[in-house]
Amino acid sequence: VLFFFAFLYFFKINPLTKIKGDIALSLFFSVMYTGGRAFSYNDSLSSLISPRFNILKTMILVIGFAAFYLLLIRLLYTMIHSFKDISPKWTILHVYNKHPFLSVYLVILLMWSIHLIMRYPGAMSYDNWRQLAYYMGYDTYTTAQPIFHTWLFGTFIRFGLITGSSNIGLFLFILFQSFFMAAVLAYTLLIMTSWHTPRWLRLLTLCIYCIAPYFAGYAAFPIKDYLFVAGLLLWTIEIICLLQKKNKSWFINKSGADSRTTFSTGNNSGIQHVFFWIIGAALMILCRKNGIYIYILTSFFIMLLFLRQIRKTPQAVILSIIVLTIPVVLTSSINAAITDHYNVVQDSPKEMFSLPFQQTARFVRDYGDEISDDDKEIISKVLDYDNLPELYSEMTADPVKTTYHAQSNKELLDYFSVWLKEFLMHPLCYVEATWNQNYYIFMPDIDNIVYNQDCYFGSATYQDIDFDKYIGFYIPPALEGASQTICSWYKMLNELPIIGRLNNVAFYIMLMFTVLLFTKHDYKKMNREYLIVFMPCMISFIFILLAPLIQNQPRYAFPIIYSMPLLMAYNINTCKK
């Protein structure tokens, strides 16, 4: 109640800009938060109305937080559209002005070096150990992990073993991915500088890059998502460069044709952009399976955007198609070569069906007595029907999806016909299964982060065959306990007010929706160019919902987290124009 009246009073004495759709977005955030509170309490929406007194609590939460979020949205809009800035008079700024890329790059690496040293030789995960087992021949090399990242990671470790220490190989891989990511992040700040982005946002972005555990903490973690996000962010920068109307070096500027027709290959600047486009897209596609879907969908809309402009220029059409096709052809060739050399076996499609499997498991648990014997048999051909109620975990689909054993496409099609029928019977059950697993993404006051401390994490996966002894990672005696210390530092930062929100999945996802709303408001009719820039993040958000889990796995949201500073600056830049 106090929040609500404080909101009304504030707007009466200090009115802020009203944004079309801000009330709806605030209400959406509030409803998602309130539902998340119910799930965090007893994994069901029923606690919103039962016992009956909870209805009053629900109303307070919905109305109070709607007012709170509305105030924050309008305050943020007013702040970034006031174009006010800070004017620090630091001597070090002279160095920055002379070397805007190199100075930022070295600062990021210097700050990250503390984390790399204290977690030497690096942090591992179950997936990393599986990748090494695939590569070294201790397990069947399958597509369960991205085969290129498996090969790349395994190659570094094999080099370490050849030179006498697997630690060397792991640390070199950590350095490789950190140097590459730091370069991409420095590139984002270079682009922001060219846009004359407010200094306060650039300085805040640099601080986040250097200090926030989502950035600095994962530099020492060789997960596939890290290089995937680096590639996606680099590629997103090039999408923006492609859409910049005044960047003629990026396009063929032929007489009678629009200056934005297509990629330029007539000068070094154009070639550089094309090169970055290919490298970024290729890494994105190679390091996660969903990368190819992000690339194809976004590229399709880019072609539609430029098709009308380039159709009168056959050369432009051909060059555009070639450049857009190169990453797909290149990555397909690399994956084919690795598959042929290592006899890689195709994994089952269980990963992509995690969400429907999760929904079926919840339905069997809650409404199993309504399922016919024929439908039970159909489900049994795909999943372990008898054990689904016990296997079902509200936060992760992993226990259910691992029971996948369909032998044919027909069995899978029959399953989905039953899945659809059960959805029509109790649609709320499916909604609860999805929401229950993903409510973290709209809960900015709930910590959703985990750090694998050192190289021993996940080694138990292959202890029975002494694979961990063959690899032989070890922590030097002088660094014993250092990784625990730095991970405790991460946890402390997460608990601090304001700073902790800069290291929270929900904060960045809600910011994405908010900046999209600003874009729609500033351009009364949603401009297709700006919508395309946000597409990689929006598609990634859909994949978060389809993923097996988000709890303790913020890496699924990294595309959004790492892109938001750049996209926020892009919104400010376009508004200035």
mmCIF file of C-alpha atoms in Angstrom, residues 223-511:
data_model
loop_
_atom_site.group_PDB
_atom_site.id
_atom_site.type_symbol
_atom_site.label_atom_id
_atom_site.label_comp_id
_atom_site.label_asym_id
_atom_site.label_seq_id
_atom_site.Cartn_x
_atom_site.Cartn_y
_atom_site.Cartn_z
ATOM 1 C CA ILE A 223 32.334 -24.402 -20.851
ATOM 2 C CA LYS A 224 31.016 -24.510 -24.402
ATOM 3 C CA ASP A 225 28.722 -21.539 -23.724
ATOM 4 C CA TYR A 226 31.657 -19.159 -23.258
ATOM 5 C CA LEU A 227 33.032 -19.260 -26.812
ATOM 6 C CA PHE A 228 29.458 -19.560 -28.103
ATOM 7 C CA VAL A 229 28.535 -16.249 -26.446
ATOM 8 C CA ALA A 230 31.774 -14.602 -27.613
ATOM 9 C CA GLY A 231 30.890 -15.556 -31.188
ATOM 10 C CA LEU A 232 27.273 -14.449 -30.811
ATOM 11 C CA LEU A 233 28.297 -11.063 -29.384
ATOM 12 C CA LEU A 234 30.857 -10.472 -32.152
ATOM 13 C CA TRP A 235 28.260 -11.404 -34.747
ATOM 14 C CA THR A 236 25.670 -9.096 -33.134
ATOM 15 C CA ILE A 237 28.139 -6.203 -33.423
ATOM 16 C CA GLU A 238 28.490 -6.931 -37.124
ATOM 17 C CA ILE A 239 24.701 -7.039 -37.537
ATOM 18 C CA ILE A 240 24.599 -3.540 -36.077
ATOM 19 C CA CYS A 241 27.419 -2.418 -38.378
ATOM 20 C CA LEU A 242 25.492 -3.863 -41.299
ATOM 21 C CA LEU A 243 22.396 -1.877 -40.371
ATOM 22 C CA GLN A 244 24.202 1.405 -39.707
ATOM 23 C CA LYS A 245 23.064 3.630 -42.545
ATOM 24 C CA LYS A 246 26.140 5.826 -42.623
ATOM 25 C CA ASN A 247 28.727 3.091 -42.521
ATOM 26 C CA LYS A 248 29.278 3.047 -46.293
ATOM 27 C CA SER A 249 32.442 0.930 -45.974
ATOM 28 C CA TRP A 250 30.219 -2.012 -45.003
ATOM 29 C CA PHE A 251 28.206 -1.848 -48.213
ATOM 30 C CA ILE A 252 28.482 -1.613 -51.939
ATOM 31 C CA ASN A 253 27.564 1.953 -52.870
ATOM 32 C CA LYS A 254 26.810 1.583 -56.519
ATOM 33 C CA SER A 255 25.236 4.314 -58.588
ATOM 34 C CA GLY A 256 21.480 4.031 -58.432
ATOM 35 C CA ALA A 257 21.579 1.617 -55.511
ATOM 36 C CA ASP A 258 20.915 2.280 -51.857
ATOM 37 C CA SER A 259 24.060 2.745 -49.754
ATOM 38 C CA ARG A 260 22.929 -0.176 -47.585
ATOM 39 C CA THR A 261 22.715 -2.708 -50.376
ATOM 40 C CA THR A 262 25.179 -5.319 -49.201
ATOM 41 C CA PHE A 263 28.594 -6.137 -47.823
ATOM 42 C CA SER A 264 31.538 -4.258 -49.229
ATOM 43 C CA THR A 265 34.621 -6.165 -50.309
ATOM 44 C CA GLY A 266 36.235 -3.208 -52.017
ATOM 45 C CA ASN A 267 38.303 -2.006 -49.062
ATOM 46 C CA ASN A 268 40.029 -3.253 -45.953
ATOM 47 C CA SER A 269 37.283 -2.015 -43.620
ATOM 48 C CA GLY A 270 34.624 -3.978 -45.497
ATOM 49 C CA ILE A 271 36.784 -7.101 -45.558
ATOM 50 C CA GLN A 272 37.388 -6.748 -41.822
ATOM 51 C CA HIS A 273 33.658 -6.636 -41.116
ATOM 52 C CA VAL A 274 33.024 -9.649 -43.336
ATOM 53 C CA PHE A 275 35.822 -11.531 -41.563
ATOM 54 C CA PHE A 276 34.392 -10.715 -38.115
ATOM 55 C CA TRP A 277 30.912 -11.706 -39.331
ATOM 56 C CA ILE A 278 32.162 -15.122 -40.445
ATOM 57 C CA ILE A 279 34.286 -15.756 -37.309
ATOM 58 C CA GLY A 280 31.512 -14.715 -34.935
ATOM 59 C CA ALA A 281 28.778 -16.682 -36.702
ATOM 60 C CA ALA A 282 30.995 -19.758 -37.095
ATOM 61 C CA LEU A 283 31.918 -19.863 -33.393
ATOM 62 C CA MET A 284 28.282 -19.401 -32.435
ATOM 63 C CA ILE A 285 27.195 -22.276 -34.678
ATOM 64 C CA LEU A 286 30.054 -24.607 -33.743
ATOM 65 C CA CYS A 287 29.962 -24.226 -29.962
ATOM 66 C CA ARG A 288 26.254 -24.794 -29.287
ATOM 67 C CA LYS A 289 23.636 -26.731 -31.201
ATOM 68 C CA ASN A 290 21.095 -23.918 -31.092
ATOM 69 C CA GLY A 291 23.584 -21.526 -32.720
ATOM 70 C CA ILE A 292 22.586 -22.631 -36.218
ATOM 71 C CA TYR A 293 18.918 -21.833 -35.554
ATOM 72 C CA ILE A 294 19.775 -18.350 -34.261
ATOM 73 C CA TYR A 295 21.920 -17.701 -37.326
ATOM 74 C CA ILE A 296 19.485 -18.967 -39.950
ATOM 75 C CA LEU A 297 16.426 -17.221 -38.502
ATOM 76 C CA THR A 298 18.181 -13.882 -38.067
ATOM 77 C CA SER A 299 19.914 -14.049 -41.455
ATOM 78 C CA PHE A 300 16.590 -14.819 -43.129
ATOM 79 C CA PHE A 301 15.073 -11.595 -41.789
ATOM 80 C CA ILE A 302 18.204 -9.649 -42.730
ATOM 81 C CA MET A 303 17.821 -10.862 -46.317
ATOM 82 C CA LEU A 304 14.147 -9.896 -46.307
ATOM 83 C CA LEU A 305 15.079 -6.428 -45.064
ATOM 84 C CA PHE A 306 17.587 -5.839 -47.850
ATOM 85 C CA LEU A 307 15.885 -7.793 -50.628
ATOM 86 C CA ARG A 308 13.849 -4.827 -51.827
ATOM 87 C CA GLN A 309 16.957 -2.631 -51.891
ATOM 88 C CA ILE A 310 19.340 -5.011 -53.621
ATOM 89 C CA ARG A 311 17.088 -6.773 -56.139
ATOM 90 C CA LYS A 312 18.109 -4.298 -58.881
ATOM 91 C CA THR A 313 21.775 -5.077 -58.298
ATOM 92 C CA PRO A 314 22.559 -8.713 -59.221
ATOM 93 C CA GLN A 315 26.132 -8.361 -57.934
ATOM 94 C CA ALA A 316 24.817 -7.268 -54.541
ATOM 95 C CA VAL A 317 22.414 -10.202 -54.376
ATOM 96 C CA ILE A 318 25.155 -12.705 -55.176
ATOM 97 C CA LEU A 319 27.639 -11.215 -52.675
ATOM 98 C CA SER A 320 25.006 -11.084 -49.945
ATOM 99 C CA ILE A 321 24.049 -14.722 -50.434
ATOM 100 C CA ILE A 322 27.710 -15.774 -50.480
ATOM 101 C CA VAL A 323 28.606 -13.947 -47.268
ATOM 102 C CA LEU A 324 25.484 -15.160 -45.447
ATOM 103 C CA THR A 325 26.107 -18.740 -46.609
ATOM 104 C CA ILE A 326 29.823 -18.972 -45.803
ATOM 105 C CA PRO A 327 29.388 -19.582 -42.024
ATOM 106 C CA VAL A 328 26.898 -22.411 -42.654
ATOM 107 C CA VAL A 329 29.099 -24.101 -45.267
ATOM 108 C CA LEU A 330 32.260 -23.597 -43.204
ATOM 109 C CA THR A 331 30.803 -25.008 -39.979
ATOM 110 C CA SER A 332 29.152 -27.924 -41.775
ATOM 111 C CA SER A 333 32.497 -28.836 -43.354
ATOM 112 C CA ILE A 334 34.343 -28.638 -40.026
ATOM 113 C CA ASN A 335 31.762 -30.781 -38.245
ATOM 114 C CA ALA A 336 31.748 -33.280 -41.117
ATOM 115 C CA ALA A 337 35.549 -33.598 -40.998
ATOM 116 C CA ILE A 338 35.560 -34.186 -37.231
ATOM 117 C CA THR A 339 32.657 -36.647 -37.516
ATOM 118 C CA ASP A 340 34.475 -38.629 -40.188
ATOM 119 C CA HIS A 341 37.838 -38.691 -38.390
ATOM 120 C CA TYR A 342 36.510 -39.638 -34.938
ATOM 121 C CA ASN A 343 33.500 -41.714 -36.046
ATOM 122 C CA VAL A 344 31.161 -39.438 -34.110
ATOM 123 C CA VAL A 345 27.822 -41.070 -33.296
ATOM 124 C CA GLN A 346 24.575 -39.104 -33.564
ATOM 125 C CA ASP A 347 22.997 -38.604 -30.155
ATOM 126 C CA SER A 348 19.263 -38.995 -29.521
ATOM 127 C CA PRO A 349 17.028 -35.893 -29.822
ATOM 128 C CA LYS A 350 16.161 -36.010 -26.117
ATOM 129 C CA GLU A 351 17.747 -32.605 -25.458
ATOM 130 C CA MET A 352 15.426 -30.693 -27.777
ATOM 131 C CA PHE A 353 12.342 -32.374 -26.294
ATOM 132 C CA SER A 354 13.210 -31.587 -22.673
ATOM 133 C CA LEU A 355 10.214 -29.308 -22.148
ATOM 134 C CA PRO A 356 7.451 -31.614 -23.490
ATOM 135 C CA PHE A 357 9.001 -34.532 -21.578
ATOM 136 C CA GLN A 358 8.922 -32.419 -18.421
ATOM 137 C CA GLN A 359 5.274 -31.519 -19.029
ATOM 138 C CA THR A 360 4.350 -35.171 -19.553
ATOM 139 C CA ALA A 361 6.079 -36.179 -16.329
ATOM 140 C CA ARG A 362 4.138 -33.586 -14.323
ATOM 141 C CA PHE A 363 0.887 -34.681 -15.982
ATOM 142 C CA VAL A 364 1.565 -38.327 -15.090
ATOM 143 C CA ARG A 365 2.323 -37.304 -11.513
ATOM 144 C CA ASP A 366 -0.806 -35.163 -11.051
ATOM 145 C CA TYR A 367 -3.338 -36.793 -13.399
ATOM 146 C CA GLY A 368 -1.996 -40.299 -13.983
ATOM 147 C CA ASP A 369 -5.355 -41.868 -13.172
ATOM 148 C CA GLU A 370 -6.905 -40.095 -16.192
ATOM 149 C CA ILE A 371 -4.482 -41.626 -18.708
ATOM 150 C CA SER A 372 -5.810 -44.574 -20.711
ATOM 151 C CA ASP A 373 -3.896 -47.841 -21.005
ATOM 152 C CA ASP A 374 -3.273 -47.216 -24.723
ATOM 153 C CA ASP A 375 -1.780 -43.804 -23.997
ATOM 154 C CA LYS A 376 0.330 -45.262 -21.210
ATOM 155 C CA GLU A 377 1.764 -47.775 -23.666
ATOM 156 C CA ILE A 378 2.551 -45.036 -26.189
ATOM 157 C CA ILE A 379 4.359 -42.955 -23.578
ATOM 158 C CA SER A 380 6.208 -46.064 -22.343
ATOM 159 C CA LYS A 381 7.762 -46.497 -25.781
ATOM 160 C CA VAL A 382 9.429 -43.107 -25.416
ATOM 161 C CA LEU A 383 9.933 -42.593 -21.667
ATOM 162 C CA ASP A 384 10.075 -44.692 -18.499
ATOM 163 C CA TYR A 385 6.374 -44.236 -17.729
ATOM 164 C CA ASP A 386 6.252 -46.239 -14.503
ATOM 165 C CA ASN A 387 8.942 -44.123 -12.840
ATOM 166 C CA LEU A 388 8.005 -40.685 -14.200
ATOM 167 C CA PRO A 389 6.330 -39.453 -10.965
ATOM 168 C CA GLU A 390 9.453 -40.273 -8.945
ATOM 169 C CA LEU A 391 11.863 -39.019 -11.612
ATOM 170 C CA TYR A 392 10.057 -35.720 -12.120
ATOM 171 C CA SER A 393 11.975 -32.801 -10.632
ATOM 172 C CA GLU A 394 10.313 -29.398 -10.829
ATOM 173 C CA MET A 395 13.577 -27.558 -11.511
ATOM 174 C CA THR A 396 15.209 -29.753 -14.142
ATOM 175 C CA ALA A 397 14.150 -32.066 -16.954
ATOM 176 C CA ASP A 398 17.425 -34.031 -16.867
ATOM 177 C CA PRO A 399 16.129 -37.044 -14.838
ATOM 178 C CA VAL A 400 13.152 -37.466 -17.200
ATOM 179 C CA LYS A 401 14.881 -36.869 -20.519
ATOM 180 C CA THR A 402 17.612 -39.427 -19.751
ATOM 181 C CA THR A 403 14.963 -42.185 -19.888
ATOM 182 C CA TYR A 404 14.276 -41.437 -23.576
ATOM 183 C CA HIS A 405 14.416 -44.659 -25.575
ATOM 184 C CA ALA A 406 12.201 -44.237 -28.678
ATOM 185 C CA GLN A 407 13.264 -46.516 -31.516
ATOM 186 C CA SER A 408 11.517 -44.820 -34.422
ATOM 187 C CA ASN A 409 10.001 -41.548 -35.572
ATOM 188 C CA LYS A 410 6.559 -43.161 -35.498
ATOM 189 C CA GLU A 411 6.842 -43.794 -31.754
ATOM 190 C CA LEU A 412 7.821 -40.174 -31.288
ATOM 191 C CA LEU A 413 4.907 -38.919 -33.406
ATOM 192 C CA ASP A 414 2.482 -41.094 -31.467
ATOM 193 C CA TYR A 415 3.881 -39.678 -28.245
ATOM 194 C CA PHE A 416 3.292 -36.100 -29.384
ATOM 195 C CA SER A 417 -0.291 -36.894 -30.316
ATOM 196 C CA VAL A 418 -0.807 -38.066 -26.701
ATOM 197 C CA TRP A 419 1.102 -35.019 -25.447
ATOM 198 C CA LEU A 420 -1.288 -32.710 -27.318
ATOM 199 C CA LYS A 421 -4.351 -34.586 -26.079
ATOM 200 C CA GLU A 422 -3.193 -34.304 -22.477
ATOM 201 C CA PHE A 423 -2.526 -30.582 -22.941
ATOM 202 C CA LEU A 424 -6.134 -30.068 -24.026
ATOM 203 C CA MET A 425 -7.291 -31.986 -20.960
ATOM 204 C CA HIS A 426 -5.330 -29.927 -18.401
ATOM 205 C CA PRO A 427 -3.508 -26.993 -20.032
ATOM 206 C CA LEU A 428 -2.714 -25.445 -16.642
ATOM 207 C CA CYS A 429 -0.597 -28.485 -15.792
ATOM 208 C CA TYR A 430 1.664 -27.780 -18.779
ATOM 209 C CA VAL A 431 1.811 -24.082 -17.874
ATOM 210 C CA GLU A 432 2.838 -24.956 -14.321
ATOM 211 C CA ALA A 433 5.490 -27.411 -15.504
ATOM 212 C CA THR A 434 7.042 -24.725 -17.738
ATOM 213 C CA TRP A 435 6.710 -21.878 -15.248
ATOM 214 C CA ASN A 436 7.891 -23.937 -12.287
ATOM 215 C CA GLN A 437 11.113 -24.816 -14.099
ATOM 216 C CA ASN A 438 11.761 -21.263 -15.315
ATOM 217 C CA TYR A 439 10.386 -18.913 -12.661
ATOM 218 C CA TYR A 440 13.951 -17.854 -11.749
ATOM 219 C CA ILE A 441 14.179 -15.743 -14.908
ATOM 220 C CA PHE A 442 11.737 -13.173 -13.491
ATOM 221 C CA MET A 443 12.887 -13.244 -9.851
ATOM 222 C CA PRO A 444 15.562 -10.535 -9.405
ATOM 223 C CA ASP A 445 15.814 -11.192 -5.655
ATOM 224 C CA ILE A 446 16.656 -14.892 -5.976
ATOM 225 C CA ASP A 447 20.236 -15.987 -6.487
ATOM 226 C CA ASN A 448 20.658 -18.315 -9.447
ATOM 227 C CA ILE A 449 24.362 -18.835 -9.783
ATOM 228 C CA VAL A 450 26.813 -21.632 -9.140
ATOM 229 C CA TYR A 451 30.565 -21.834 -9.642
ATOM 230 C CA ASN A 452 32.472 -25.050 -10.145
ATOM 231 C CA GLN A 453 35.466 -24.213 -8.036
ATOM 232 C CA ASP A 454 38.306 -26.196 -9.524
ATOM 233 C CA CYS A 455 39.517 -28.854 -11.945
ATOM 234 C CA TYR A 456 38.336 -31.725 -9.734
ATOM 235 C CA PHE A 457 34.637 -30.980 -10.149
ATOM 236 C CA GLY A 458 32.999 -33.671 -12.286
ATOM 237 C CA SER A 459 35.964 -36.040 -12.188
ATOM 238 C CA ALA A 460 33.854 -38.681 -10.417
ATOM 239 C CA THR A 461 32.047 -39.309 -13.720
ATOM 240 C CA TYR A 462 34.845 -41.590 -14.936
ATOM 241 C CA GLN A 463 36.591 -42.604 -11.703
ATOM 242 C CA ASP A 464 35.669 -46.248 -12.200
ATOM 243 C CA ILE A 465 37.944 -46.460 -15.251
ATOM 244 C CA ASP A 466 40.701 -44.265 -13.732
ATOM 245 C CA PHE A 467 40.264 -41.712 -16.496
ATOM 246 C CA ASP A 468 40.698 -38.877 -14.010
ATOM 247 C CA LYS A 469 44.111 -40.314 -13.074
ATOM 248 C CA TYR A 470 45.093 -40.531 -16.738
ATOM 249 C CA ILE A 471 44.248 -36.869 -17.286
ATOM 250 C CA GLY A 472 45.945 -35.923 -14.023
ATOM 251 C CA PHE A 473 44.780 -32.366 -13.358
ATOM 252 C CA TYR A 474 46.040 -31.065 -10.028
ATOM 253 C CA ILE A 475 46.069 -27.856 -7.981
ATOM 254 C CA PRO A 476 49.588 -26.694 -6.982
ATOM 255 C CA PRO A 477 50.093 -26.751 -3.181
ATOM 256 C CA ALA A 478 50.703 -22.984 -3.148
ATOM 257 C CA LEU A 479 47.188 -22.409 -4.540
ATOM 258 C CA GLU A 480 45.283 -24.840 -2.322
ATOM 259 C CA GLY A 481 42.125 -23.119 -1.116
ATOM 260 C CA ALA A 482 42.501 -20.142 -3.493
ATOM 261 C CA SER A 483 39.593 -21.247 -5.698
ATOM 262 C CA GLN A 484 37.314 -21.574 -2.650
ATOM 263 C CA THR A 485 38.314 -18.056 -1.582
ATOM 264 C CA ILE A 486 37.539 -16.463 -4.934
ATOM 265 C CA CYS A 487 34.212 -18.318 -5.209
ATOM 266 C CA SER A 488 33.297 -17.016 -1.748
ATOM 267 C CA TRP A 489 34.034 -13.548 -3.110
ATOM 268 C CA TYR A 490 31.569 -14.171 -5.962
ATOM 269 C CA LYS A 491 28.866 -15.219 -3.517
ATOM 270 C CA MET A 492 29.453 -12.131 -1.379
ATOM 271 C CA LEU A 493 29.094 -9.847 -4.419
ATOM 272 C CA ASN A 494 25.833 -11.577 -5.322
ATOM 273 C CA GLU A 495 24.387 -10.722 -1.912
ATOM 274 C CA LEU A 496 25.219 -7.013 -2.049
ATOM 275 C CA PRO A 497 22.381 -4.618 -2.913
ATOM 276 C CA ILE A 498 22.457 -3.134 -6.438
ATOM 277 C CA ILE A 499 25.784 -4.828 -7.262
ATOM 278 C CA GLY A 500 24.131 -8.211 -6.784
ATOM 279 C CA ARG A 501 21.426 -7.298 -9.316
ATOM 280 C CA LEU A 502 24.115 -6.715 -11.950
ATOM 281 C CA ASN A 503 24.899 -10.394 -11.582
ATOM 282 C CA ASN A 504 21.346 -11.726 -11.809
ATOM 283 C CA VAL A 505 19.674 -13.510 -14.726
ATOM 284 C CA ALA A 506 16.273 -11.917 -14.117
ATOM 285 C CA PHE A 507 17.720 -8.398 -14.154
ATOM 286 C CA TYR A 508 19.105 -8.769 -17.680
ATOM 287 C CA ILE A 509 16.052 -10.562 -19.072
ATOM 288 C CA MET A 510 13.726 -7.901 -17.679
ATOM 289 C CA LEU A 511 16.055 -5.217 -19.012
#
